[in-house]
PDB file of C-alpha atoms in Angstrom:
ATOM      1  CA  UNK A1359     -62.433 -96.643  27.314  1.00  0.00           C
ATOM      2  CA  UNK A1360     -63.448 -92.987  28.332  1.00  0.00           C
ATOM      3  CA  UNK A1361     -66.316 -94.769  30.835  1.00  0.00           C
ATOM      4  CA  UNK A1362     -67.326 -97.977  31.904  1.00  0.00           C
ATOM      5  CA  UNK A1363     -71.147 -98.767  31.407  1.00  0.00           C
ATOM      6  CA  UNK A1364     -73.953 -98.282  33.631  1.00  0.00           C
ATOM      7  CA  UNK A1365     -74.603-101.716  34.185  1.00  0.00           C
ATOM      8  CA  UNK A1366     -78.424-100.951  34.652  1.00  0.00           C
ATOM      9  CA  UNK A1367     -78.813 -99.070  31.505  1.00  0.00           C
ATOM     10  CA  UNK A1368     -77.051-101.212  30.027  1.00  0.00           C
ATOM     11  CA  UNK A1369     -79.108-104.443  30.424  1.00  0.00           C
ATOM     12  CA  UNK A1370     -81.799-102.288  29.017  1.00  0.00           C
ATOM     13  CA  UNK A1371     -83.253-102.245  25.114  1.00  0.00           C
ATOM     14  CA  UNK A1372     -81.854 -98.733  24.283  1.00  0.00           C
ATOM     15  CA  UNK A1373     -78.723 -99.487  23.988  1.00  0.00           C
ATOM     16  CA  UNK A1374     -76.452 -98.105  21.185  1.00  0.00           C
ATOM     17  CA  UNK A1375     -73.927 -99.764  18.699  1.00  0.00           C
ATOM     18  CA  UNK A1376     -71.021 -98.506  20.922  1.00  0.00           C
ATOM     19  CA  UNK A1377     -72.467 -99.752  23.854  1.00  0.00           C
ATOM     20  CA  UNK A1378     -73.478-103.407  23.501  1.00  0.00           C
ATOM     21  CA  UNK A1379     -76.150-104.737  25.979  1.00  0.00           C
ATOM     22  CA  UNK A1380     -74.511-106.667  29.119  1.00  0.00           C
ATOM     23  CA  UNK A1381     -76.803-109.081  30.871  1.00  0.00           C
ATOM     24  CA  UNK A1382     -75.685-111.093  34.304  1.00  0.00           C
ATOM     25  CA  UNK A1383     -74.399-114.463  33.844  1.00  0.00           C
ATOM     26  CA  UNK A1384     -75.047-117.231  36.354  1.00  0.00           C
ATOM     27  CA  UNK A1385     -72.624-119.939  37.788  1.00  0.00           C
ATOM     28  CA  UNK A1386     -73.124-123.540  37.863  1.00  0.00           C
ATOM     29  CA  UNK A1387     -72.681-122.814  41.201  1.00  0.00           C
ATOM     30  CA  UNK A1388     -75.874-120.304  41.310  1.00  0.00           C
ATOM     31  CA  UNK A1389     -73.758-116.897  41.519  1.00  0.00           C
ATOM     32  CA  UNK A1390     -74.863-114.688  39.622  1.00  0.00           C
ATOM     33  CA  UNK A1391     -71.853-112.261  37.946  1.00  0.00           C
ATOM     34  CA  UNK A1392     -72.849-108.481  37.198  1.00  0.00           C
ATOM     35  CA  UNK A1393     -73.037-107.573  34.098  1.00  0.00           C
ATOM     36  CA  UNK A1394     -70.246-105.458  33.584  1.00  0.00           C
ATOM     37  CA  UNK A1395     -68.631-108.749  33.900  1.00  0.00           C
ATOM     38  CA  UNK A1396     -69.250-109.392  30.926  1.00  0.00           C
ATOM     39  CA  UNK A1397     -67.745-106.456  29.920  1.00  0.00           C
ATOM     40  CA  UNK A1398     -64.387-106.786  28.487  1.00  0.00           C
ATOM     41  CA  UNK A1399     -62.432-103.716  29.151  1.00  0.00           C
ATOM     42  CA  UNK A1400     -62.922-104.158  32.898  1.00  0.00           C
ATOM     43  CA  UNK A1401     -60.309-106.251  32.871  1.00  0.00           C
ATOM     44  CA  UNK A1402     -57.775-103.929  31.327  1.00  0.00           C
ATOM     45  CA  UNK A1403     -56.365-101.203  33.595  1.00  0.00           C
ATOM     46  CA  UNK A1404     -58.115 -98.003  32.871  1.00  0.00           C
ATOM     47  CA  UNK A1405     -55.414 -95.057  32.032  1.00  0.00           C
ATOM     48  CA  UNK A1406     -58.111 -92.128  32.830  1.00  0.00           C
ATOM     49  CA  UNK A1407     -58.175 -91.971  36.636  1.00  0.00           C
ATOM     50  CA  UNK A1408     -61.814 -90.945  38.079  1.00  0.00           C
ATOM     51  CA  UNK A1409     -62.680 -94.190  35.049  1.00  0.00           C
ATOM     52  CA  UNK A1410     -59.518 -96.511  37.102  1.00  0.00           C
ATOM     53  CA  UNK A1411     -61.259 -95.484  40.621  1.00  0.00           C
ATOM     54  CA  UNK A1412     -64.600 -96.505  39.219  1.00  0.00           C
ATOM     55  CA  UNK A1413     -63.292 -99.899  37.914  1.00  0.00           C
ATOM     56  CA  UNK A1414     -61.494-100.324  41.149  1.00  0.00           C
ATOM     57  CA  UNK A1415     -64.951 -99.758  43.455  1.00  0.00           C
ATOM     58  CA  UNK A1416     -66.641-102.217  40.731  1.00  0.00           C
ATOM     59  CA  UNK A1417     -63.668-105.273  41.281  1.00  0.00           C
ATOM     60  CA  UNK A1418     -64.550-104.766  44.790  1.00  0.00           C
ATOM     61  CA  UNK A1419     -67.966-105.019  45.219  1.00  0.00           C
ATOM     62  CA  UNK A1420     -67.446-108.235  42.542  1.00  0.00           C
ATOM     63  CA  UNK A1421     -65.169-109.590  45.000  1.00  0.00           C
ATOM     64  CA  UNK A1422     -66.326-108.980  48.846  1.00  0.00           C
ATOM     65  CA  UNK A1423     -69.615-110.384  46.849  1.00  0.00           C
ATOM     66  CA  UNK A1424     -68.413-113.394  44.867  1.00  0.00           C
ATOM     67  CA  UNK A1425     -66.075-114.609  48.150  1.00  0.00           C
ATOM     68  CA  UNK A1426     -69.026-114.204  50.309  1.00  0.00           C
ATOM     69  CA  UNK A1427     -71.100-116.814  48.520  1.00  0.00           C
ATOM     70  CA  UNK A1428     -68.480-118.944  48.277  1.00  0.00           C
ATOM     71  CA  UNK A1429     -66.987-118.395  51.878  1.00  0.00           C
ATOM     72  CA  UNK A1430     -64.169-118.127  50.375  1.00  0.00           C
ATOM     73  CA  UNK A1431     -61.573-116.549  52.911  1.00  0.00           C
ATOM     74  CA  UNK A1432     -57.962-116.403  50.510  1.00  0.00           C
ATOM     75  CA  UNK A1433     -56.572-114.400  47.710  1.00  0.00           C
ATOM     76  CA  UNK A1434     -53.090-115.662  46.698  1.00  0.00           C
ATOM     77  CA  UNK A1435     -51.938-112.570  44.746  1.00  0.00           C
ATOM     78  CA  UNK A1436     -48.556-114.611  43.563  1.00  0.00           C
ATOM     79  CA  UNK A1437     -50.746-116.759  41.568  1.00  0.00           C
ATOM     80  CA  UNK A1438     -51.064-116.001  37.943  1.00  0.00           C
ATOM     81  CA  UNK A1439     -54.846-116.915  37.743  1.00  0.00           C
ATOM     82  CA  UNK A1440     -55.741-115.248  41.683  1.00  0.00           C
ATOM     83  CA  UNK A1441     -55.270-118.842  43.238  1.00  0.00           C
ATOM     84  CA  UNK A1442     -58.889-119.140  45.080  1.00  0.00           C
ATOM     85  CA  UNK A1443     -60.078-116.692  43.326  1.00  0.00           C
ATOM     86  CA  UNK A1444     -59.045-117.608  40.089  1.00  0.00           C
ATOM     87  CA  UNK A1445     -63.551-118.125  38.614  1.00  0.00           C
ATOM     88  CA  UNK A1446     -63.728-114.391  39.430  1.00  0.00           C
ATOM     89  CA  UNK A1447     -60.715-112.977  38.115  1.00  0.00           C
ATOM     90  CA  UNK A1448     -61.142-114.798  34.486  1.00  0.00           C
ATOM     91  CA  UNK A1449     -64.375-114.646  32.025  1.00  0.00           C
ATOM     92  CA  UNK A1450     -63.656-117.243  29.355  1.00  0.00           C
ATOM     93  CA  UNK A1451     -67.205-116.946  27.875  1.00  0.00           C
ATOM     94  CA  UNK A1452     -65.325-113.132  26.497  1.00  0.00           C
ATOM     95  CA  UNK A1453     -61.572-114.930  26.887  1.00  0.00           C
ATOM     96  CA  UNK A1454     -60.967-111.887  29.517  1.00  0.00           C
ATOM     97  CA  UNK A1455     -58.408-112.368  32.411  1.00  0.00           C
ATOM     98  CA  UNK A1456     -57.441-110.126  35.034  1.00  0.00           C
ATOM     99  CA  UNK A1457     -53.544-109.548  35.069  1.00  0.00           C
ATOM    100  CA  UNK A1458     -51.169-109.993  37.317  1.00  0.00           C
ATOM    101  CA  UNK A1459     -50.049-106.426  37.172  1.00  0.00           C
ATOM    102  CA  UNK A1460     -53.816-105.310  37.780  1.00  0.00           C
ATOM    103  CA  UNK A1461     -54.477-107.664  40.571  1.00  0.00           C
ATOM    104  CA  UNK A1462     -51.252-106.070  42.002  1.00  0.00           C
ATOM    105  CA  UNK A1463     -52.547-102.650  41.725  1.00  0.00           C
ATOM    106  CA  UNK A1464     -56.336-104.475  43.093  1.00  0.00           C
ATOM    107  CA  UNK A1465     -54.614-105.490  46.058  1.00  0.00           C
ATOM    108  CA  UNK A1466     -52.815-102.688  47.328  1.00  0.00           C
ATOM    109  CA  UNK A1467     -56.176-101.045  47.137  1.00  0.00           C
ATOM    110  CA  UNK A1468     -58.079-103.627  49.150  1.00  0.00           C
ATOM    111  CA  UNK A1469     -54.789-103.242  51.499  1.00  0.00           C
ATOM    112  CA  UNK A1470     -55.466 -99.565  51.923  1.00  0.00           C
ATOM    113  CA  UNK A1471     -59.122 -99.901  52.369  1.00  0.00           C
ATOM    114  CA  UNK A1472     -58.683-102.737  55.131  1.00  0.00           C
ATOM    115  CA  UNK A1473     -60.640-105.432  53.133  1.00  0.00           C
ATOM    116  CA  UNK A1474     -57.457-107.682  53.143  1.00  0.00           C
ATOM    117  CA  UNK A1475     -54.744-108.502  55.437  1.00  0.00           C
ATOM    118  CA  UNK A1476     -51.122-110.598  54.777  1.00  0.00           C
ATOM    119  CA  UNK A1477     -51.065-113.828  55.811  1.00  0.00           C
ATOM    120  CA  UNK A1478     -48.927-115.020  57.244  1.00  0.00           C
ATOM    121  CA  UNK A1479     -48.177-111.215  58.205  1.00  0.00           C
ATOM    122  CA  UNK A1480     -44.726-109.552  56.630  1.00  0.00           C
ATOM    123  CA  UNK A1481     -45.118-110.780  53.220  1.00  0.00           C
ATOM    124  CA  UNK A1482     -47.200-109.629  49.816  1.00  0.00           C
ATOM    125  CA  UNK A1483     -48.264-112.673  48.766  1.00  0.00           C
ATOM    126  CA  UNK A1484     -51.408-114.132  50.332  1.00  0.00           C
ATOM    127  CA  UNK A1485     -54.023-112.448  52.137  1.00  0.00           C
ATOM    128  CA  UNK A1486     -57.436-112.660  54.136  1.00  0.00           C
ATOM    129  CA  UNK A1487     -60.866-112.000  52.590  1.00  0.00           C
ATOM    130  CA  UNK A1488     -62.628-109.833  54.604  1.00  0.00           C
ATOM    131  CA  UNK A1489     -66.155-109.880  53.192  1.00  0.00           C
ATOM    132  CA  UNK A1490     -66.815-109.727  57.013  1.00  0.00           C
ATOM    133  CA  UNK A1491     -63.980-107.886  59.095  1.00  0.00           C
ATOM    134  CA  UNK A1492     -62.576-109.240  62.255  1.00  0.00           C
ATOM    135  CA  UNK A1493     -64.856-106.971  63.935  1.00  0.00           C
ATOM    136  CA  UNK A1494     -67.580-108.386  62.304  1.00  0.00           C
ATOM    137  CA  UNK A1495     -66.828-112.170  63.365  1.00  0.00           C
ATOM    138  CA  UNK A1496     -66.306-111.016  66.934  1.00  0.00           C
ATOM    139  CA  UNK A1497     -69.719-109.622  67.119  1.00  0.00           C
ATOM    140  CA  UNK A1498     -70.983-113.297  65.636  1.00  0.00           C
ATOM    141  CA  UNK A1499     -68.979-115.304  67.950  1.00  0.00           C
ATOM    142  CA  UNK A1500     -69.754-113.700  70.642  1.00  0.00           C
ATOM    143  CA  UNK A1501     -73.654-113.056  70.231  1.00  0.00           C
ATOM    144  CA  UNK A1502     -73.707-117.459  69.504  1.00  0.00           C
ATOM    145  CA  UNK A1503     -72.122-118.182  72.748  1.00  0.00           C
ATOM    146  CA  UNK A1504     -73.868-115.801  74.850  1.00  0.00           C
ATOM    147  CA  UNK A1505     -77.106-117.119  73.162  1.00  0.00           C
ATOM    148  CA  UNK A1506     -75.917-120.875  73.762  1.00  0.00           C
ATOM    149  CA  UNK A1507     -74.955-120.375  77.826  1.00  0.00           C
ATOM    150  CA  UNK A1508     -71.395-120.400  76.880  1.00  0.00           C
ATOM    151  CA  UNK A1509     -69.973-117.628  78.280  1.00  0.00           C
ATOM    152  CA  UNK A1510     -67.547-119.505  81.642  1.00  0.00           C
ATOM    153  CA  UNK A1511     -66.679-121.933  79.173  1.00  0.00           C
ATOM    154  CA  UNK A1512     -63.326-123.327  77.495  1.00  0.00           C
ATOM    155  CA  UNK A1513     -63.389-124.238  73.938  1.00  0.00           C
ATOM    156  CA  UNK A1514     -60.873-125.628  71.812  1.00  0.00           C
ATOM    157  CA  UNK A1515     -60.390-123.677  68.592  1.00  0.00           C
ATOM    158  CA  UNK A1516     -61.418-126.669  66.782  1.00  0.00           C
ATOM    159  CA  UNK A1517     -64.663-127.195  68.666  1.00  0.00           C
ATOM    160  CA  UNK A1518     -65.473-123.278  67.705  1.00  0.00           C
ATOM    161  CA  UNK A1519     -65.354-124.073  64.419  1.00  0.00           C
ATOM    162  CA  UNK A1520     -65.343-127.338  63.505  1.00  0.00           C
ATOM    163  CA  UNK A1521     -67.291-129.349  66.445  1.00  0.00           C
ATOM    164  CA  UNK A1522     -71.136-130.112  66.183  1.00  0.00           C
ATOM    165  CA  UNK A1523     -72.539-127.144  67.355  1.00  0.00           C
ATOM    166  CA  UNK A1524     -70.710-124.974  65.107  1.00  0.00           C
ATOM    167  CA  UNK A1525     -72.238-126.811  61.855  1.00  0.00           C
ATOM    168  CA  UNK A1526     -74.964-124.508  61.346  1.00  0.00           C
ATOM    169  CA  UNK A1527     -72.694-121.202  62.453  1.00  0.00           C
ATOM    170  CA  UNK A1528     -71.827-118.724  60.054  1.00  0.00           C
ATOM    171  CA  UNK A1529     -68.448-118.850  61.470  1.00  0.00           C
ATOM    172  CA  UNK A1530     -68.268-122.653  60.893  1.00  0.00           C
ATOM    173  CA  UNK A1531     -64.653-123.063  59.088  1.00  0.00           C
ATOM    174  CA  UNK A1532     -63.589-120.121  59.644  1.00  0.00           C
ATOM    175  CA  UNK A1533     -59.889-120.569  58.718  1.00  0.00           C
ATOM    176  CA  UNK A1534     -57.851-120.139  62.018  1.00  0.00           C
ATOM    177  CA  UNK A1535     -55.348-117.635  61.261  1.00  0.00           C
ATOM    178  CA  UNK A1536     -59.123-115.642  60.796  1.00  0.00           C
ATOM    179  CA  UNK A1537     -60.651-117.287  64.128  1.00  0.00           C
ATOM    180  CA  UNK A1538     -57.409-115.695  65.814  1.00  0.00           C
ATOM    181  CA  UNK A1539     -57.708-112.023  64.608  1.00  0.00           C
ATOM    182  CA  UNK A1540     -61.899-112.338  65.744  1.00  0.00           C
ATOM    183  CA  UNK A1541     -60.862-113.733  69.607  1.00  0.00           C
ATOM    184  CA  UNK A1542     -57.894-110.874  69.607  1.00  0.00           C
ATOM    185  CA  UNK A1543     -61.203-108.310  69.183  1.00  0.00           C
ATOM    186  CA  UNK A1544     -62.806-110.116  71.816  1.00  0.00           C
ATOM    187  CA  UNK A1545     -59.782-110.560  74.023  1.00  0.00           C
ATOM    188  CA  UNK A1546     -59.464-106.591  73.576  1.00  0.00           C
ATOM    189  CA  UNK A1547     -63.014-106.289  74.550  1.00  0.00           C
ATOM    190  CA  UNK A1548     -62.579-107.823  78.268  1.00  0.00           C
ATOM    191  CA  UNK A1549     -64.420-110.830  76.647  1.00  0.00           C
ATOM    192  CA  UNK A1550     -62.464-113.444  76.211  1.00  0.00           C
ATOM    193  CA  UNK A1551     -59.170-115.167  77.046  1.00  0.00           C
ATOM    194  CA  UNK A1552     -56.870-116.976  74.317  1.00  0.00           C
ATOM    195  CA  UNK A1553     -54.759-119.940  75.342  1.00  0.00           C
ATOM    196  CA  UNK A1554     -52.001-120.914  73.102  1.00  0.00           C
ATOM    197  CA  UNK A1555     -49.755-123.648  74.253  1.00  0.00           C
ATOM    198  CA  UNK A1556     -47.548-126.102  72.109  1.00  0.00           C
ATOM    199  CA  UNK A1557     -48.305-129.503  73.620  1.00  0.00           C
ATOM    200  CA  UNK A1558     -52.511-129.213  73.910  1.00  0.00           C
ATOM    201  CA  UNK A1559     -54.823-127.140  71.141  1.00  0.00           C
ATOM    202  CA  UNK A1560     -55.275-123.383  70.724  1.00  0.00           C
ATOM    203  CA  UNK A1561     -58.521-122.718  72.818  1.00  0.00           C
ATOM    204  CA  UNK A1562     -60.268-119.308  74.035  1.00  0.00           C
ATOM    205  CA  UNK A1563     -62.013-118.943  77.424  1.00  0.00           C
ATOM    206  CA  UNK A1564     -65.363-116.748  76.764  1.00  0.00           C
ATOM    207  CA  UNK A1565     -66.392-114.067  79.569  1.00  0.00           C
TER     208      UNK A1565
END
C-alpha cells in the first residue's frame, strides 16, 4: 500500500471502495484495538519508507498501549507468535499475523527508541516493556514510600512488590529484573541503598 488509513476518517461514512471502513474492536478482556487493526496490510512490512516509519509509530503506540492494560512487562521476540504478546501481534477475525521478520525489524526500533531493554542483558531474545520507563517507576516508588513514612526503612524486594501494602500499588508485581533497574535510578539519585546478598532476600534501604 502507498498509505495506511487515517484511522479517524476512516471509521467515518465517506469512505470509498478502496478504502473500506475500519471500526475498533473490543477484547473479551475490555481493550479496545484501533482500528487500523483491523486493517490488514499493517501487518505486512511496508516497502515505501516515510509509509514503513508510519506503520512503525502505529505498532508502537498499539503496543506501549495494549501492554499497559494488561501490565504486561515481556516481549519474547524468539517466539513465533510474540510469546506475551502473542493477542496483539495476531488478528484472526482478518487471519493477519505479524511476522517474525517484522517483529525483528519492530524490535530493533523499540531498542533504538529505549522502549525495550534485553533481558537478561547480552542477548536478542527477550526484553522489558517499558510502557513506563525505569525512570518512571522510580518516581512511583519513591513518591509511595515517602507518602507512607517509609523513607529509614528496609524492605525486602518481595515486600515492595508483593507484601500487603503493595496490593493496591501500581508497581505491585512489578517483575524484579524491572524493580532492579527502578531502585538503580533511585540508588543514583542519593535515595536509596540496594542490598543483594546470596543467603537472605534482595532488599533496598529508602533515604
Amino acid at each position: 500500500m502507498a498509505t495506511l488509513p487515517d484511522t479517524r476518517q476512516a471509521a467515518s461514512s465517506s469512505t470509498t471502495d478502496a478504502e473500506p471502513t475500519l471500526r475498533s474492536v473490543t477484547a473479551p478482556s475490555g481493550y479496545v484495538f484501533p482500528a487500523i487493526w483491523s486493517f490488514p496490510p499493517i501487518f505486512t512490512l511496508q516497502p515505501n519508507p516515510q509509509t514503513f516509519a508510519h506503520q512503525i509509530s502505529l505498532w508502537t503506540q498499539l503496543l506501549l498501549s495494549w501492554a499497559k492494560f494488561h501490565r504486561v512487562f515481556t516481549l519474547d521476540a524468539g517466539a513465533v507468535d510474540g510469546g506475551d504478546c502473542r493477542d496483539v501481534f495476531h488478528n484472526s477475525a482478518i487471519n493477519r499475523r505479524l511476522q517474525p521478520p517484522a517483529i525483528k525489524q519492530f524490535v530493533s526500533h523499540l531498542l533504538k527508541e529505549g522502549l525495550i531493554s534485553p533481558d537478561p542483558p547480552q542477548q536478542s531474545s527477550t526484553y522489558l516493556i517499558y510502557w513506563k520507563k525505569p525512570e518512571e517507576w522510580a518516581s512511583i516508588i519513591y513518591t509511595w514510600v515517602s507518602d507512607h513514612g517509609l523513607t529509614g526503612s528496609i524492605m525486602t524486594f518481595y515486600e515492595l512488590t508483593e507484601g500487603d501494602m503493595a496490593h493496591t500499588t501500581e508497581f505491585y508485581q512489578l517483575p524484579p529484573s524491572l524493580l532492579r533497574r527502578a531502585l538503580d535510578v533511585l540508588v543514583k539519585r542519593g535515595k536509596a541503598q540496594v542490598f543483594k546478598g546470596e543467603d537472605v532476600a534482595e532488599g533496598v534501604k529508602f533515604f
